[in-house]
Amino acid sequence: MSEPSKPQGRKFQLPEHLKVYKDVWVIVEQERGQVHSVSLELLGEARKLADKLGVAVGAVVLGEAGPDLERICGDAFAYGADVVYRVADPVLKDYRTDPYCRVMTDVVNAYKPEIVLLGATTLGRDLAGAIATTLATGLTADCTELDIYMENRSLAATRPTFGGTLLCTIQTLAYRPQMATVRPRVMAMPERDDSRTGRVVDVFPALAEDSVITKVLSFIADRERNEAQLAFADIIVSGGKGLGKPENLKLVFDLAAVLGGEVGVTRPLIQAGWATADRQVGQTGKTVRPKLYIAAGISGAIQHRVGMEKSDLILAINTDKNAPIFDFAHLGIVGDALKILPALTDAFSRRLSVNRLAS
Amino acid sequence: MHIVVCIKQVPDSAQIRIHPVTNTIMRQGVPAIINPYDLFSLEEALRIKDRTGARVTVLTMGPPMAENSLRKALSFGADAAVLLTDRKFAGSDTLATSYALTSAIRKLAEEEPVDIVFCGKQTVDGDTAQVGPGIATRLGLQQLTYISSIDSVDTQAREIVVHRRSEGGVQVLKTALPCMITMLEGTNSIRFGSMDDMFRAARTPLRVWSKDDAAADETKVGLKGSPTVVSKVFVPKPKAEKAKFIEAEGGTADAFAAAAVEAIFAAQPKLSTDLLARAAQG
Amino acid sequence: MVEKFDAIVVGAGPSGNAAAYTLAKGGLNVLQLERGEYPGAKNVQGGIMYAAELEKIIPDFRDDCPTERHIIEQRVWLLGDDSYIGTNYRSDAFNTDRPNRYTIIRANIDKWFSEKIREAGGLQICETTVTELIRDGSGKVIGVRTDREGGEIHADVVIMADGVNALLAKRAGYQPELQPQNVALAVKEILFIDPELIQQRFGVKEEEGVVIEIMGKVTKGMAGTAFLYTNKESLTIGIGCLISDFKAGQCPPYKMLEDLKAHPVIKPLIDGAEMKEYAAHMIPEGGYKAIPQLYGPGWMVAGDAAHFNNAAHREGSNLAMASGRMAAETVLELKAKGQPCTAANLAAYKAKLDQSFIMKDLKKYRNLPSVLHGNKQFFSEYPDVINAAAHNWFTVDSVDKKTKEKQIMGSFVKTRSVLGLVGDAIKLVRSVR
Ligand SMILES: Cc1cc2nc3c(=O)[nH]c(=O)nc-3n(C[C@H](O)[C@H](O)[C@H](O)COP(=O)(O)OP(=O)(O)OC[C@H]3O[C@@H](n4cnc5c(N)ncnc54)[C@H](O)[C@@H]3O)c2cc1C
Ligand SMILES: Cc1cc2nc3c(=O)[nH]c(=O)nc-3n(C[C@H](O)[C@H](O)[C@H](O)COP(=O)(O)OP(=O)(O)OC[C@H]3O[C@@H](n4cnc5c(N)ncnc54)[C@H](O)[C@@H]3O)c2cc1C
Ligand SMILES: Nc1ncnc2c1ncn2[C@@H]1O[C@H](COP(=O)(O)O)[C@@H](O)[C@H]1O
């Protein structure tokens, strides 16, 4: 990572009263006892930033008191936190903007972190936008890279703009805390270290359910709705317009089934109604980071690319040897996906069944 | 009922190119469009208008040429349009933008109280998804982002029930008006206005407001009111290497497939053990 | 209630814009309807604009019209397989305050023109397609219907400036179907390139531009031409052939353009440029003989829809603007006299056209389309032998000049025979006389 460049054109001295802001925080996102993996990725990232600054990593864990919350606090230490701010209250059981925003505003004002990170998820982006307003500070959304500009200890947050055609680095110079949301699956997941522990700070918010106007009537989990779980798949086989006809998407499903992977698609396929929106990979779909991404009949437009280029290994199949996807795929086959896909399905199933006999 | 829809005119990002030589963004000839996400919110507002007879005002902050987007919104069926434009707004980040828009909405509310503010989920240029929450927070509106459907709006009880997308599922929320809503993409599609709408859109006088008209505090807008500073804009580095093309004897699909499987396992030995292990389990 | 206007103009290309602007400026209540998302959204033009006609409509257009470069050099190239032979004309006299020709990006011009129409008081509605003319019992056109709900609109006169397809006139039975031998299909690309490179490669300054008109083997024997123009920071390159030829031939248009771009004398000019925009559009090339009925009770037709296009000189937009203006002036004159837009009264439009360069030029070239169409040697053998001849002539190899002359003449005669050569020359001269 190169040293971020000096911010240009503006005064970047931090006012004296803001110099007491210290530490790098992650707001740990949990829903019904499940921690969103981006929060753990962010703890790893926060660790790096805090080490550079010589400060501590704080994790804010909000929710209803109980074993889930305890477990999550433990997770936070294991993934890199030095201090956990534990905010337990029945009102915080389900996410709602208003109580979360009120609590977070108070906690930040009380403990004064210099950096606050959240996942760029539906929760993170909803909450970050609200608290950056109550705190009247800068917020950089949907970042893909974070660094510290040492000369004034400012956070250099880099993010795609104009649909990924450009990147820009944004800094919050004379305000604290500096806030950023970060795309899931962009930062590497740190190694879990169960030997790590730290200090727990209990926060007792003054919340009353009566004061919260928005009520959660029910929650319909995706698990019960049979939606594709693309974001966490280890193997993804994706199809694009090059497949020609909706029927041919079956070839993609066949290969994914043999590999035990998920199926992704490009946006035009969603628009044409070949697949449901939960399978879209890209800027306006899911960001994925599987171990293997097979792209069949996909040109590699920037909006698709930003959603999958962090995959460990990308194999692209395209008839056009000049297709942009070959600029960033690791392996390429110049050929007809309609022929290659079934052949791959065969080849993999043979390889895997041979092994089964042997073992 | 009075609904305000915030729309932003943006360059059609699908048509933006990077100048191959100067590496700068080329806006020349790139058409300006209404931020596509805003259309889902606008359509939802119009549907509420269809059901309840609400008045729909569209609001944008931008340069004078943003008039085009407002006219277009009128042609879909919005009733009134406000263009918030002032040199002093130039360089506003999301905090300053939400402040400026909030000032204008407050002004509108003086004429007729505002029950719902719709914003787009995010813009395709700024892409921050922050302005909506900023407005909601400033105005103390109930904040409903990533809404996939509006199940009911009860104008008598002033209650609204929505489906909200969250990471692991869908929340069904009930709250009270006034609120701020951002719609999820793909939840509806914008209507094709009638000939009358077109005439009305072409003839409706725009309300053009300056910073002072909206009673916005100069220190809170533009560069002055923006905590964030863009310190660098650059083109993503192209990956140094292109893909390694798999060669196959005879060029048959089977030969390619066999060679590809070998190449994948060679590049990702761990993947091969994982897969084989999984296969072995049956 | 159905809205009523003094005039409706269909289309926001050069002819429609000229008409709508002239009418609005003349104080009439005019409605212009355009199907594109914005004016210019769907329009294609290679990119040379001739100042003279625009000047007649908006005299000080140079103040803010978004032109690209004014032209100081014209080249005409005849391409062989790997060579060209051609003429260049360049003059510093083209560097005046009021240049005559400019390269343009058509969408920018259309937008600018529309702005002027609105300023003049014209009402403009886009994204609305006119689907048919509305006529009263006597057959007089009294308005149009659009594709929108409640789409009926009335007017005293309708000016159809809807481009080469002229669907409205056809649907109303005022025009026959287009004949494939009367329309060319042109494809073109705008290629982004560093302006510095344009300046270097074409030897021009920032504001100056070059036009290259190209004929030869790239059209693979089909009747057609190609072009390369320099814009501010882009190049426009295109090629077009008659539809009838494309139908018969094996080479699709985009392939032809690819071949043109890959040609050894063209490639170095466009090297390093990045494709920004691809477009295909038809050009009416039937000339004088293809001109349809131009007016009737309550209607007139202008521009490409009236087949006003001079293929030999690649003039179209100027004929479009001139005819649009004349149609509008005809209406203004009738209104001033308090006369209705009957067929007899609108005959004044045809009279104006007849007296103008439009009809005069088209008449002069009336036989050219059929000559070129019927004599494919102009596009196949001639480029070959002429380039070979030049190659022979300019190769210094100790063969005496007289022998060279003989060889060259011989190669001409071999491909075409003396009679054929003379005949071709006569045909060409006749068709443009
Ligand atoms: C604001 C915005 C947001 C967007 N967000 C997204 C997003 O989130 N995700 C997304 O995917 N897109 C998104 N897009 C769309 C994106 O710009 C591209 O249009 C899209 O990714 C292209 O999809 P594709 O590769 O399937 O189709 P194409 O670009 O049409 O490519 C098809 C490819 O298949 C190849 N091919 C053809 N036949 C065969 C064959 N038989 N075998 C093998 N190869 C073949 C062709 O050579 C070609 O390269 C967005 C666009 C905009 C404007
Ligand atoms: C590749 C190419 C290169 C060219 N190069 C040159 C050149 O260098 N110089 C030059 O002078 N000329 C050139 N021309 C010719 C020139 O572009 C045309 O002659 C000119 O555009 C004709 O203008 P018009 O207004 O008649 O038609 P158009 O420009 O075609 O405009 C017609 C308008 O009507 C609209 N329309 C059509 N039907 C409807 C409907 N039913 N309802 C509503 N709106 C409708 C269309 O969307 C369009 O905007 C070129 C043409 C091509 C294709
Ligand atoms: N300048 C603006 N004028 C009006 N609305 C805006 C403006 N900027 C942002 N918005 C609204 O806020 C939403 C989110 O924008 P952003 O935070 O930039 O992603 C947009 O979809 C609009 O509804």
Coordinates of C-alpha atoms in Angstrom, one line a residue, chain C residues 125-364:
Chain C
I125 CA -42.2 17.9 -26.1
C126 CA -39.8 15.0 -26.3
E127 CA -40.1 11.3 -25.8
T128 CA -43.4 11.4 -27.7
T129 CA -43.8 9.7 -31.0
V130 CA -46.3 11.0 -33.5
T131 CA -48.2 7.9 -34.7
E132 CA -50.4 9.4 -37.4
L133 CA -51.9 12.4 -39.0
I134 CA -55.5 13.3 -38.1
R135 CA -57.6 14.5 -41.1
D136 CA -61.0 15.9 -41.3
G137 CA -63.8 14.7 -43.6
S138 CA -62.4 16.6 -46.5
G139 CA -59.0 15.0 -46.1
K140 CA -57.3 18.1 -44.7
V141 CA -54.7 17.4 -42.1
I142 CA -55.9 19.0 -38.8
G143 CA -53.5 17.6 -36.3
V144 CA -51.6 14.5 -35.1
R145 CA -52.0 11.6 -32.7
T146 CA -49.1 10.6 -30.4
D147 CA -48.3 7.4 -28.6
R148 CA -49.4 8.9 -25.3
E149 CA -52.7 8.6 -23.5
G150 CA -54.9 11.5 -24.6
G151 CA -52.5 12.0 -27.5
E152 CA -54.7 13.9 -30.0
I153 CA -53.4 17.5 -30.8
H154 CA -54.7 19.9 -33.4
A155 CA -53.0 22.5 -35.6
D156 CA -53.6 24.5 -38.7
V157 CA -50.7 22.9 -40.4
V158 CA -48.3 20.0 -39.7
I159 CA -44.7 20.1 -40.9
M160 CA -43.3 16.6 -41.2
A161 CA -39.6 16.8 -40.5
D162 CA -39.4 13.2 -39.3
G163 CA -36.3 12.1 -41.2
V164 CA -35.5 9.5 -43.9
N165 CA -38.2 7.0 -42.9
A166 CA -40.9 9.5 -43.4
L167 CA -43.3 7.1 -41.7
L168 CA -46.1 9.7 -41.2
A169 CA -46.2 10.6 -44.9
K170 CA -46.1 6.9 -45.8
R171 CA -48.8 6.0 -43.4
A172 CA -51.0 8.7 -44.8
G173 CA -50.4 7.5 -48.3
Y174 CA -48.5 10.6 -49.4
Q175 CA -45.3 8.7 -50.1
P176 CA -44.4 5.3 -51.5
E177 CA -42.2 2.8 -49.6
L178 CA -38.5 3.5 -49.7
Q179 CA -36.6 1.7 -52.5
P180 CA -33.5 -0.1 -51.4
Q181 CA -31.5 1.5 -54.3
N182 CA -32.5 4.9 -53.1
V183 CA -31.2 4.7 -49.5
A184 CA -27.8 4.3 -48.2
L185 CA -27.0 2.8 -44.8
A186 CA -24.1 4.5 -43.1
V187 CA -22.3 3.4 -40.0
K188 CA -20.0 5.6 -38.1
E189 CA -18.0 5.7 -34.9
I190 CA -16.8 8.5 -32.8
L191 CA -13.3 7.7 -31.5
F192 CA -11.9 9.6 -28.6
I193 CA -8.3 10.7 -29.0
D194 CA -5.9 13.1 -27.5
P195 CA -6.4 16.5 -29.2
E196 CA -2.6 16.8 -29.4
L197 CA -2.5 13.7 -31.6
I198 CA -5.1 15.3 -33.9
Q199 CA -3.0 18.4 -34.2
Q200 CA 0.1 16.4 -34.9
R201 CA -1.3 13.8 -37.3
F202 CA -3.3 16.3 -39.4
G203 CA -1.0 19.2 -39.1
V204 CA -3.6 21.6 -37.7
K205 CA -4.0 24.0 -34.8
E206 CA -6.6 23.5 -32.0
E207 CA -9.5 25.1 -33.8
E208 CA -8.7 23.8 -37.3
G209 CA -10.0 20.7 -38.8
V210 CA -9.6 18.3 -41.8
V211 CA -12.1 16.4 -43.8
I212 CA -11.2 13.3 -45.7
E213 CA -13.7 11.9 -48.2
I214 CA -12.9 8.4 -49.1
M215 CA -13.8 6.1 -52.0
G216 CA -12.4 2.9 -53.2
K217 CA -12.0 -0.7 -52.5
V218 CA -13.1 -0.6 -48.9
T219 CA -16.7 -0.6 -50.1
K220 CA -15.9 -4.0 -51.8
G221 CA -17.4 -2.9 -55.1
M222 CA -20.6 -1.5 -53.7
A223 CA -21.7 2.0 -54.4
G224 CA -20.6 3.9 -51.4
T225 CA -18.2 6.3 -49.7
A226 CA -16.4 6.7 -46.4
F227 CA -15.2 9.6 -44.4
L228 CA -12.9 10.7 -41.6
Y229 CA -13.4 14.0 -39.8
T230 CA -11.5 15.7 -37.0
N231 CA -13.5 16.9 -34.0
K232 CA -12.1 18.7 -31.0
E233 CA -11.1 15.7 -29.1
S234 CA -12.4 12.9 -31.2
L235 CA -12.4 11.6 -34.8
T236 CA -15.5 10.6 -36.6
I237 CA -15.1 7.8 -39.1
G238 CA -17.8 6.2 -41.1
I239 CA -18.8 4.4 -44.3
G240 CA -22.0 4.0 -46.1
C241 CA -23.4 2.0 -49.1
L242 CA -26.7 1.6 -50.8
I243 CA -29.1 -0.7 -49.0
S244 CA -29.7 -2.7 -52.2
D245 CA -25.9 -3.4 -52.3
F246 CA -25.8 -4.5 -48.7
K247 CA -28.7 -6.8 -49.4
A248 CA -26.9 -8.4 -52.3
G249 CA -23.4 -8.2 -50.9
Q250 CA -21.8 -10.5 -48.3
C251 CA -20.2 -7.8 -46.2
P252 CA -22.2 -6.4 -43.3
P253 CA -21.8 -2.6 -42.7
Y254 CA -19.9 -2.9 -39.4
K255 CA -17.4 -5.3 -41.0
M256 CA -16.8 -2.8 -43.7
L257 CA -16.1 -0.1 -41.0
E258 CA -13.7 -2.5 -39.3
D259 CA -11.9 -3.0 -42.5
L260 CA -11.7 0.7 -43.1
K261 CA -10.2 1.3 -39.7
A262 CA -7.7 -1.4 -40.3
H263 CA -6.6 -0.1 -43.7
P264 CA -2.9 0.7 -43.7
V265 CA -3.3 4.3 -44.6
I266 CA -6.2 4.9 -42.2
K267 CA -4.9 3.0 -39.2
P268 CA -2.1 5.4 -38.3
L269 CA -4.5 8.3 -38.2
I270 CA -6.8 6.7 -35.6
D271 CA -4.2 4.7 -33.7
G272 CA -4.7 5.0 -29.9
A273 CA -8.2 6.3 -30.2
E274 CA -11.0 4.7 -28.1
M275 CA -14.4 4.0 -29.4
K276 CA -17.0 6.2 -27.8
E277 CA -20.1 5.8 -29.8
Y278 CA -21.3 3.6 -32.7
A279 CA -24.3 4.6 -34.8
A280 CA -26.0 3.5 -37.9
H281 CA -28.4 5.5 -39.9
M282 CA -30.0 5.7 -43.3
I283 CA -29.4 8.5 -45.9
P284 CA -31.8 9.2 -48.7
E285 CA -29.7 9.1 -51.8
G286 CA -32.3 8.7 -54.6
G287 CA -31.9 12.3 -55.5
Y288 CA -34.2 14.4 -57.6
K289 CA -36.1 11.5 -59.0
A290 CA -37.0 10.2 -55.6
I291 CA -38.5 13.4 -54.3
P292 CA -42.1 12.8 -53.2
Q293 CA -45.2 15.0 -53.0
L294 CA -44.0 17.9 -50.8
Y295 CA -47.3 19.4 -49.6
G296 CA -51.0 19.0 -49.4
P297 CA -54.0 20.3 -47.5
G298 CA -52.7 21.2 -44.0
W299 CA -49.3 19.5 -44.4
M300 CA -45.7 19.9 -45.7
V301 CA -42.7 17.7 -45.6
A302 CA -39.1 18.8 -45.2
G303 CA -35.5 17.6 -44.9
D304 CA -34.6 13.9 -45.3
A305 CA -38.3 13.0 -45.2
A306 CA -38.6 14.9 -48.5
H307 CA -35.5 13.1 -49.8
F308 CA -33.5 16.4 -49.8
N309 CA -30.0 15.0 -49.8
N310 CA -27.1 15.7 -52.1
A311 CA -25.1 12.5 -51.9
A312 CA -22.4 13.6 -54.3
H313 CA -21.5 16.5 -52.0
R314 CA -22.5 14.9 -48.7
E315 CA -24.9 17.7 -48.1
G316 CA -28.0 16.9 -46.1
S317 CA -28.4 19.0 -43.0
N318 CA -28.1 22.3 -45.0
L319 CA -30.9 21.1 -47.3
A320 CA -32.8 20.1 -44.3
M321 CA -32.5 23.5 -42.6
A322 CA -33.2 25.4 -45.8
S323 CA -36.4 23.4 -46.5
G324 CA -37.6 23.6 -42.9
R325 CA -37.1 27.3 -43.0
M326 CA -39.0 27.6 -46.3
A327 CA -41.9 25.6 -45.0
A328 CA -42.1 27.8 -42.0
E329 CA -41.8 31.0 -44.0
T330 CA -44.6 29.7 -46.2
V331 CA -46.9 29.4 -43.2
L332 CA -45.8 32.8 -41.8
E333 CA -46.7 34.5 -45.1
L334 CA -50.1 32.8 -45.2
K335 CA -50.8 33.7 -41.6
A336 CA -49.8 37.3 -42.3
K337 CA -52.3 37.4 -45.2
G338 CA -54.9 35.7 -43.1
Q339 CA -55.1 32.8 -45.6
P340 CA -55.6 29.1 -44.7
C341 CA -53.1 26.3 -45.2
T342 CA -54.8 24.7 -48.2
A343 CA -53.0 22.7 -50.7
A344 CA -53.2 25.5 -53.2
N345 CA -51.8 28.0 -50.8
L346 CA -49.0 25.7 -49.7
A347 CA -47.9 25.3 -53.3
A348 CA -45.8 28.4 -52.5
Y349 CA -43.5 26.1 -50.5
K350 CA -42.7 24.1 -53.6
A351 CA -42.1 27.3 -55.6
K352 CA -39.6 28.5 -53.0
L353 CA -37.8 25.2 -53.2
D354 CA -37.7 25.2 -56.9
Q355 CA -35.9 28.6 -56.9
S356 CA -33.4 27.5 -54.3
F357 CA -30.1 25.6 -54.5
I358 CA -32.0 22.5 -53.2
M359 CA -34.0 21.7 -56.3
K360 CA -31.3 23.1 -58.6
D361 CA -28.5 21.0 -57.2
L362 CA -30.6 17.9 -57.0
K363 CA -31.8 18.3 -60.6
K364 CA -28.2 18.7 -61.8

